[in-house]
GROMACS .gro file of C-alpha atoms in nm:
model
  336
    1MET     CA    1   0.000   0.000   0.000
    2SER     CA    2   0.205   0.291  -0.129
    3ASP     CA    3  -0.069   0.554  -0.162
    4ASN     CA    4   0.051   0.876   0.002
    5ASN     CA    5  -0.303   1.005   0.050
    6ALA     CA    6  -0.365   1.056   0.422
    7SER     CA    7  -0.723   0.933   0.383
    8VAL     CA    8  -0.595   0.584   0.302
    9TYR     CA    9  -0.433   0.562   0.643
   10THR     CA   10  -0.711   0.732   0.837
   11ASP     CA   11  -0.967   0.498   0.681
   12LEU     CA   12  -0.751   0.198   0.766
   13VAL     CA   13  -0.728   0.310   1.127
   14GLU     CA   14  -1.107   0.341   1.142
   15PHE     CA   15  -1.145  -0.016   1.009
   16LEU     CA   16  -0.910  -0.136   1.285
   17LYS     CA   17  -1.163   0.004   1.533
   18SER     CA   18  -1.459  -0.176   1.374
   19PRO     CA   19  -1.662  -0.413   1.595
   20ARG     CA   20  -1.694  -0.647   1.295
   21ALA     CA   21  -1.442  -0.929   1.309
   22ASP     CA   22  -1.410  -0.958   0.931
   23LEU     CA   23  -1.335  -0.588   0.886
   24CYS     CA   24  -1.082  -0.591   1.170
   25LYS     CA   25  -0.909  -0.895   1.026
   26ALA     CA   26  -0.891  -0.736   0.679
   27ALA     CA   27  -0.758  -0.410   0.829
   28VAL     CA   28  -0.491  -0.591   1.028
   29ASP     CA   29  -0.385  -0.783   0.717
   30ALA     CA   30  -0.367  -0.455   0.524
   31THR     CA   31  -0.158  -0.302   0.802
   32ALA     CA   32   0.076  -0.600   0.796
   33SER     CA   33   0.128  -0.550   0.421
   34VAL     CA   34   0.281  -0.207   0.484
   35THR     CA   35   0.654  -0.277   0.506
   36ASP     CA   36   0.820   0.038   0.368
   37GLN     CA   37   0.952   0.297   0.615
   38SER     CA   38   0.735   0.579   0.486
   39GLY     CA   39   0.417   0.373   0.507
   40MET     CA   40   0.492   0.249   0.858
   41GLU     CA   41   0.567   0.604   0.971
   42LYS     CA   42   0.227   0.712   0.842
   43LEU     CA   43   0.054   0.427   1.023
   44ILE     CA   44   0.205   0.547   1.348
   45LYS     CA   45   0.140   0.912   1.269
   46TYR     CA   46  -0.228   0.853   1.192
   47GLY     CA   47  -0.291   0.648   1.506
   48ALA     CA   48  -0.282   0.280   1.407
   49VAL     CA   49  -0.093   0.169   1.718
   50GLY     CA   50  -0.373   0.223   1.970
   51PRO     CA   51  -0.639   0.021   1.783
   52LEU     CA   52  -0.388  -0.256   1.708
   53CYS     CA   53  -0.315  -0.284   2.079
   54LYS     CA   54  -0.680  -0.355   2.150
   55LEU     CA   55  -0.678  -0.634   1.892
   56ILE     CA   56  -0.412  -0.850   2.055
   57ASN     CA   57  -0.694  -0.994   2.266
   58ARG     CA   58  -0.915  -1.073   1.964
   59PRO     CA   59  -0.865  -1.441   1.870
   60GLU     CA   60  -0.938  -1.387   1.500
   61CYS     CA   61  -0.643  -1.149   1.452
   62SER     CA   62  -0.435  -1.146   1.773
   63GLY     CA   63  -0.121  -1.296   1.623
   64GLU     CA   64  -0.128  -1.068   1.319
   65ALA     CA   65  -0.185  -0.763   1.540
   66VAL     CA   66   0.114  -0.853   1.758
   67ASP     CA   67   0.335  -0.902   1.452
   68ALA     CA   68   0.226  -0.567   1.305
   69LEU     CA   69   0.295  -0.388   1.633
   70LEU     CA   70   0.638  -0.551   1.658
   71ARG     CA   71   0.732  -0.411   1.319
   72LEU     CA   72   0.599  -0.065   1.395
   73SER     CA   73   0.781  -0.048   1.729
   74SER     CA   74   1.108  -0.201   1.603
   75GLU     CA   75   1.165  -0.114   1.238
   76VAL     CA   76   1.082   0.258   1.226
   77PRO     CA   77   1.374   0.426   1.408
   78THR     CA   78   1.233   0.777   1.387
   79PHE     CA   79   0.898   0.671   1.533
   80CYS     CA   80   0.988   0.386   1.772
   81SER     CA   81   0.958   0.612   2.075
   82GLN     CA   82   0.619   0.738   1.959
   83ALA     CA   83   0.500   0.382   1.900
   84ALA     CA   84   0.612   0.281   2.251
   85THR     CA   85   0.432   0.583   2.398
   86ASP     CA   86   0.115   0.500   2.206
   87MET     CA   87   0.132   0.138   2.327
   88THR     CA   88   0.171   0.247   2.688
   89GLU     CA   89  -0.122   0.487   2.661
   90ALA     CA   90  -0.332   0.209   2.507
   91GLY     CA   91  -0.272  -0.012   2.811
   92MET     CA   92  -0.036  -0.251   2.635
   93VAL     CA   93   0.126  -0.368   2.958
   94THR     CA   94  -0.204  -0.488   3.103
   95ARG     CA   95  -0.314  -0.641   2.775
   96VAL     CA   96   0.009  -0.837   2.729
   97LEU     CA   97   0.003  -0.965   3.086
   98GLU     CA   98  -0.355  -1.083   3.040
   99VAL     CA   99  -0.277  -1.283   2.729
  100VAL     CA  100   0.062  -1.430   2.819
  101LEU     CA  101  -0.042  -1.539   3.167
  102ALA     CA  102  -0.356  -1.710   3.037
  103LYS     CA  103  -0.343  -2.088   3.011
  104ASP     CA  104  -0.281  -2.277   2.688
  105LYS     CA  105  -0.140  -1.986   2.492
  106ASP     CA  106   0.071  -2.075   2.189
  107ALA     CA  107   0.442  -2.053   2.269
  108LYS     CA  108   0.526  -1.846   1.960
  109TYR     CA  109   0.249  -1.601   2.044
  110VAL     CA  110   0.370  -1.563   2.404
  111ASP     CA  111   0.726  -1.505   2.280
  112SER     CA  112   0.612  -1.238   2.035
  113ALA     CA  113   0.383  -1.069   2.287
  114LEU     CA  114   0.668  -1.048   2.537
  115ALA     CA  115   0.894  -0.902   2.266
  116LEU     CA  116   0.625  -0.638   2.228
  117LEU     CA  117   0.642  -0.577   2.602
  118VAL     CA  118   1.017  -0.526   2.568
  119ASN     CA  119   0.952  -0.253   2.311
  120THR     CA  120   0.686  -0.094   2.530
  121THR     CA  121   0.906  -0.078   2.839
  122ARG     CA  122   1.193   0.095   2.660
  123THR     CA  123   1.038   0.427   2.758
  124GLU     CA  124   1.027   0.542   3.119
  125ALA     CA  125   0.647   0.556   3.113
  126GLY     CA  126   0.629   0.199   2.986
  127ALA     CA  127   0.871   0.076   3.252
  128VAL     CA  128   0.678   0.253   3.527
  129ALA     CA  129   0.352   0.101   3.398
  130MET     CA  130   0.508  -0.246   3.406
  131LEU     CA  131   0.629  -0.199   3.763
  132GLY     CA  132   0.277  -0.106   3.870
  133PRO     CA  133   0.153   0.105   4.159
  134ASP     CA  134   0.176  -0.165   4.426
  135GLY     CA  135   0.540  -0.161   4.528
  136SER     CA  136   0.683  -0.320   4.214
  137GLU     CA  137   0.510  -0.658   4.251
  138ARG     CA  138   0.362  -0.659   3.902
  139PRO     CA  139   0.664  -0.824   3.733
  140VAL     CA  140   0.664  -1.119   3.976
  141PRO     CA  141   0.445  -1.359   3.770
  142LEU     CA  142   0.667  -1.306   3.466
  143LEU     CA  143   0.982  -1.347   3.674
  144THR     CA  144   0.854  -1.673   3.822
  145ARG     CA  145   0.792  -1.820   3.478
  146PHE     CA  146   1.123  -1.689   3.346
  147LEU     CA  147   1.317  -1.862   3.625
  148ALA     CA  148   1.140  -2.197   3.580
  149PRO     CA  149   1.337  -2.461   3.383
  150VAL     CA  150   1.259  -2.473   3.011
  151PRO     CA  151   1.141  -2.824   2.919
  152THR     CA  152   1.379  -3.000   2.681
  153GLY     CA  153   1.286  -2.951   2.320
  154GLU     CA  154   1.030  -2.677   2.386
  155VAL     CA  155   1.036  -2.316   2.267
  156ASP     CA  156   1.173  -2.082   2.533
  157LYS     CA  157   0.864  -1.863   2.533
  158TRP     CA  158   0.968  -1.667   2.842
  159GLN     CA  159   1.311  -1.562   2.713
  160ASN     CA  160   1.207  -1.201   2.646
  161VAL     CA  161   1.132  -1.144   3.013
  162ALA     CA  162   1.508  -1.081   3.036
  163GLY     CA  163   1.472  -0.780   2.807
  164VAL     CA  164   1.176  -0.650   3.006
  165LEU     CA  165   1.379  -0.671   3.328
  166MET     CA  166   1.669  -0.489   3.162
  167ASN     CA  167   1.435  -0.207   3.066
  168LEU     CA  168   1.280  -0.193   3.412
  169THR     CA  169   1.619  -0.148   3.576
  170GLN     CA  170   1.669   0.173   3.381
  171VAL     CA  171   1.434   0.336   3.635
  172GLU     CA  172   1.481   0.352   4.010
  173GLY     CA  173   1.180   0.136   4.091
  174GLY     CA  174   1.310  -0.143   3.869
  175ARG     CA  175   1.654  -0.137   4.030
  176GLN     CA  176   1.489  -0.156   4.370
  177PHE     CA  177   1.282  -0.454   4.255
  178VAL     CA  178   1.589  -0.647   4.141
  179THR     CA  179   1.813  -0.559   4.436
  180ARG     CA  180   1.560  -0.604   4.717
  181ILE     CA  181   1.743  -0.821   4.970
  182SER     CA  182   1.429  -0.989   5.105
  183THR     CA  183   1.334  -1.141   4.770
  184GLY     CA  184   1.681  -1.231   4.637
  185VAL     CA  185   1.583  -1.153   4.278
  186LEU     CA  186   1.934  -1.063   4.168
  187GLU     CA  187   2.085  -1.385   4.306
  188LYS     CA  188   1.823  -1.582   4.113
  189LEU     CA  189   1.897  -1.395   3.790
  190LEU     CA  190   2.277  -1.420   3.788
  191PRO     CA  191   2.291  -1.789   3.678
  192GLN     CA  192   2.117  -1.679   3.357
  193LEU     CA  193   2.450  -1.527   3.248
  194ARG     CA  194   2.548  -1.887   3.170
  195SER     CA  195   2.226  -1.979   2.991
  196ASP     CA  196   2.248  -2.143   2.650
  197ASN     CA  197   2.000  -1.879   2.532
  198VAL     CA  198   2.169  -1.556   2.420
  199VAL     CA  199   1.846  -1.357   2.463
  200ARG     CA  200   1.848  -1.446   2.832
  201ARG     CA  201   2.219  -1.368   2.866
  202ARG     CA  202   2.184  -1.028   2.698
  203GLY     CA  203   1.891  -0.923   2.910
  204VAL     CA  204   2.043  -1.025   3.242
  205ALA     CA  205   2.379  -0.871   3.148
  206GLY     CA  206   2.186  -0.549   3.087
  207VAL     CA  207   2.017  -0.580   3.426
  208VAL     CA  208   2.353  -0.618   3.597
  209LYS     CA  209   2.502  -0.321   3.417
  210ASN     CA  210   2.204  -0.103   3.510
  211ILE     CA  211   2.221  -0.183   3.881
  212CYS     CA  212   2.596  -0.109   3.879
  213PHE     CA  213   2.516   0.254   3.801
  214THR     CA  214   2.417   0.298   4.165
  215LYS     CA  215   2.746   0.363   4.344
  216GLU     CA  216   2.591   0.302   4.684
  217SER     CA  217   2.525  -0.059   4.585
  218SER     CA  218   2.884  -0.143   4.493
  219PHE     CA  219   2.989  -0.274   4.836
  220TRP     CA  220   2.682  -0.496   4.859
  221LEU     CA  221   2.728  -0.624   4.503
  222LEU     CA  222   3.096  -0.703   4.547
  223HIS     CA  223   3.108  -0.831   4.905
  224GLU     CA  224   2.767  -0.981   4.972
  225ILE     CA  225   2.645  -1.089   4.629
  226GLY     CA  226   2.991  -1.179   4.500
  227ILE     CA  227   2.898  -1.037   4.163
  228LEU     CA  228   3.254  -1.016   4.031
  229LYS     CA  229   3.288  -1.386   3.951
  230HIS     CA  230   2.956  -1.378   3.765
  231LEU     CA  231   3.084  -1.090   3.551
  232LEU     CA  232   3.426  -1.244   3.489
  233TYR     CA  233   3.326  -1.606   3.424
  234PRO     CA  234   3.178  -1.540   3.076
  235LEU     CA  235   3.487  -1.334   2.986
  236ALA     CA  236   3.728  -1.611   3.090
  237GLY     CA  237   3.865  -1.836   2.819
  238PRO     CA  238   4.066  -2.158   2.779
  239GLU     CA  239   4.404  -1.997   2.849
  240GLU     CA  240   4.626  -2.173   3.102
  241LEU     CA  241   4.693  -1.949   3.401
  242ASP     CA  242   5.014  -1.943   3.600
  243LEU     CA  243   4.993  -2.021   3.969
  244ASP     CA  244   5.073  -1.658   4.050
  245ASP     CA  245   4.784  -1.544   3.832
  246ARG     CA  246   4.545  -1.768   4.023
  247VAL     CA  247   4.630  -1.630   4.367
  248GLY     CA  248   4.321  -1.448   4.494
  249MET     CA  249   4.112  -1.552   4.195
  250ASP     CA  250   3.787  -1.744   4.240
  251PRO     CA  251   3.872  -2.105   4.137
  252GLU     CA  252   3.557  -2.117   3.927
  253LEU     CA  253   3.731  -1.885   3.680
  254TRP     CA  254   4.005  -2.133   3.594
  255LEU     CA  255   3.885  -2.482   3.691
  256ASP     CA  256   3.730  -2.547   3.346
  257GLY     CA  257   4.079  -2.534   3.197
  258PRO     CA  258   4.112  -2.573   2.819
  259ASP     CA  259   3.741  -2.663   2.788
  260LYS     CA  260   3.629  -2.314   2.892
  261VAL     CA  261   3.449  -2.126   2.614
  262ARG     CA  262   3.450  -1.747   2.627
  263GLU     CA  263   3.117  -1.565   2.581
  264PRO     CA  264   3.058  -1.566   2.203
  265ASP     CA  265   2.812  -1.275   2.189
  266SER     CA  266   2.975  -0.933   2.159
  267GLN     CA  267   2.675  -0.751   2.309
  268VAL     CA  268   2.691  -0.963   2.623
  269ARG     CA  269   3.067  -0.912   2.651
  270LEU     CA  270   3.025  -0.536   2.616
  271LEU     CA  271   2.759  -0.518   2.886
  272LEU     CA  272   2.969  -0.725   3.127
  273VAL     CA  273   3.283  -0.516   3.073
  274GLU     CA  274   3.079  -0.197   3.114
  275ALA     CA  275   2.941  -0.332   3.442
  276ILE     CA  276   3.295  -0.398   3.567
  277LEU     CA  277   3.394  -0.048   3.458
  278LEU     CA  278   3.107   0.102   3.658
  279LEU     CA  279   3.214  -0.091   3.968
  280LEU     CA  280   3.573   0.027   3.922
  281ALA     CA  281   3.452   0.385   3.895
  282SER     CA  282   3.250   0.357   4.217
  283GLY     CA  283   3.551   0.411   4.444
  284ARG     CA  284   3.892   0.304   4.562
  285ASN     CA  285   3.761   0.029   4.788
  286SER     CA  286   3.581  -0.131   4.495
  287ARG     CA  287   3.895  -0.116   4.285
  288GLU     CA  288   4.102  -0.274   4.559
  289HIS     CA  289   3.854  -0.560   4.587
  290ILE     CA  290   3.847  -0.613   4.210
  291ARG     CA  291   4.226  -0.595   4.188
  292LYS     CA  292   4.267  -0.837   4.478
  293HIS     CA  293   4.049  -1.091   4.299
  294ARG     CA  294   4.266  -1.078   3.989
  295ALA     CA  295   4.017  -0.933   3.746
  296TYR     CA  296   4.308  -0.788   3.550
  297VAL     CA  297   4.424  -1.135   3.449
  298ILE     CA  298   4.087  -1.228   3.299
  299LEU     CA  299   4.054  -0.891   3.127
  300LYS     CA  300   4.406  -0.913   2.986
  301PHE     CA  301   4.346  -1.248   2.816
  302ALA     CA  302   4.002  -1.138   2.700
  303ASP     CA  303   4.153  -0.829   2.540
  304MET     CA  304   4.413  -1.036   2.355
  305VAL     CA  305   4.145  -1.214   2.153
  306GLU     CA  306   3.878  -0.942   2.146
  307GLU     CA  307   3.773  -0.849   1.791
  308SER     CA  308   3.546  -0.558   1.886
  309GLU     CA  309   3.727  -0.225   1.902
  310GLN     CA  310   3.456  -0.085   2.130
  311ILE     CA  311   3.495  -0.367   2.383
  312GLY     CA  312   3.873  -0.339   2.364
  313GLU     CA  313   3.850   0.030   2.451
  314LYS     CA  314   3.627  -0.047   2.751
  315ILE     CA  315   3.871  -0.313   2.872
  316ASN     CA  316   4.151  -0.059   2.842
  317GLU     CA  317   3.949   0.183   3.057
  318CYS     CA  318   3.913  -0.091   3.317
  319VAL     CA  319   4.288  -0.151   3.313
  320GLN     CA  320   4.357   0.222   3.355
  321PHE     CA  321   4.132   0.229   3.661
  322LEU     CA  322   4.310  -0.072   3.809
  323ARG     CA  323   4.653   0.087   3.753
  324ARG     CA  324   4.555   0.432   3.870
  325ASP     CA  325   4.574   0.373   4.246
  326GLU     CA  326   4.888   0.163   4.211
  327GLU     CA  327   5.061   0.461   4.050
  328GLY     CA  328   4.995   0.681   4.351
  329THR     CA  329   4.700   0.889   4.240
  330GLU     CA  330   4.566   1.099   4.523
  331GLU     CA  331   4.276   0.958   4.719
  332GLY     CA  332   3.949   1.026   4.544
  333SER     CA  333   4.101   1.185   4.234
  334SER     CA  334   4.025   0.879   4.023
  335ASP     CA  335   3.660   0.892   4.120
  336ARG     CA  336   3.591   1.219   3.944
   0.00000   0.00000   0.00000
């Protein structure tokens, strides 16, 4: 549908609002046929997102509506934020929770609906809506399903919860939800950094990076949670370490020996290195702890084989932080 006439798009939006199932289905199919950037921008501009949101609960066109919304909120860079805002205002968070938590939902549909929730929660308003007004308990049902073992051979339909959690931790309420000591959410999430599923690893790595922004949490993260080994383990490789290199290092980082496989996904590696960098920047005590536990050794070998220039630069920043105090920098000057 390449017609530039605004009436084409306004009429289509009106058909999306029709109470007649056949008209709605035809309108959703027509919306799905719009794949060029200009056409998708016009769909967003003329208000297609809101009506599409209401159709994800309609059995005759729910899957098609979700797919159309995914494209509009992912593939139109100049309007993604507007699409996310429109979805939030249309109650997308509530609608997605209703459908994905219902029994006997198709795994592919649940996966796509949760991907839509990831796009919705990229904005602050969407994240706040997902956290809910009741002390951040709204994400708990999703978290519970995300943490449950995935049956062998089945689609991992809850994988995108990781992306939702990453988005939530961009706001204060989300960071509080993950780091609340009484619930132990963070401790339950950290093993996902070793999941076979890269979507899970990316999301949880993003969660960890986001909570490391809070300097006041660094002591708790390093000394009580023991987060450093979780950050370093994926960055460790098969290199043989000298006995001197192992002194102070968590044995888990070298016990796998030549069988150890370094994290293959560059996005995960970047997030983990950035998290370490944030902890190093949080203060001298944090740097002393990280230095004592031989993070430099893991970072050094990781840098030797790193193909990403961006990650290499971040590793170098980490190394500069680790060297700074050793070279006699005045107290506090490296925290500026």
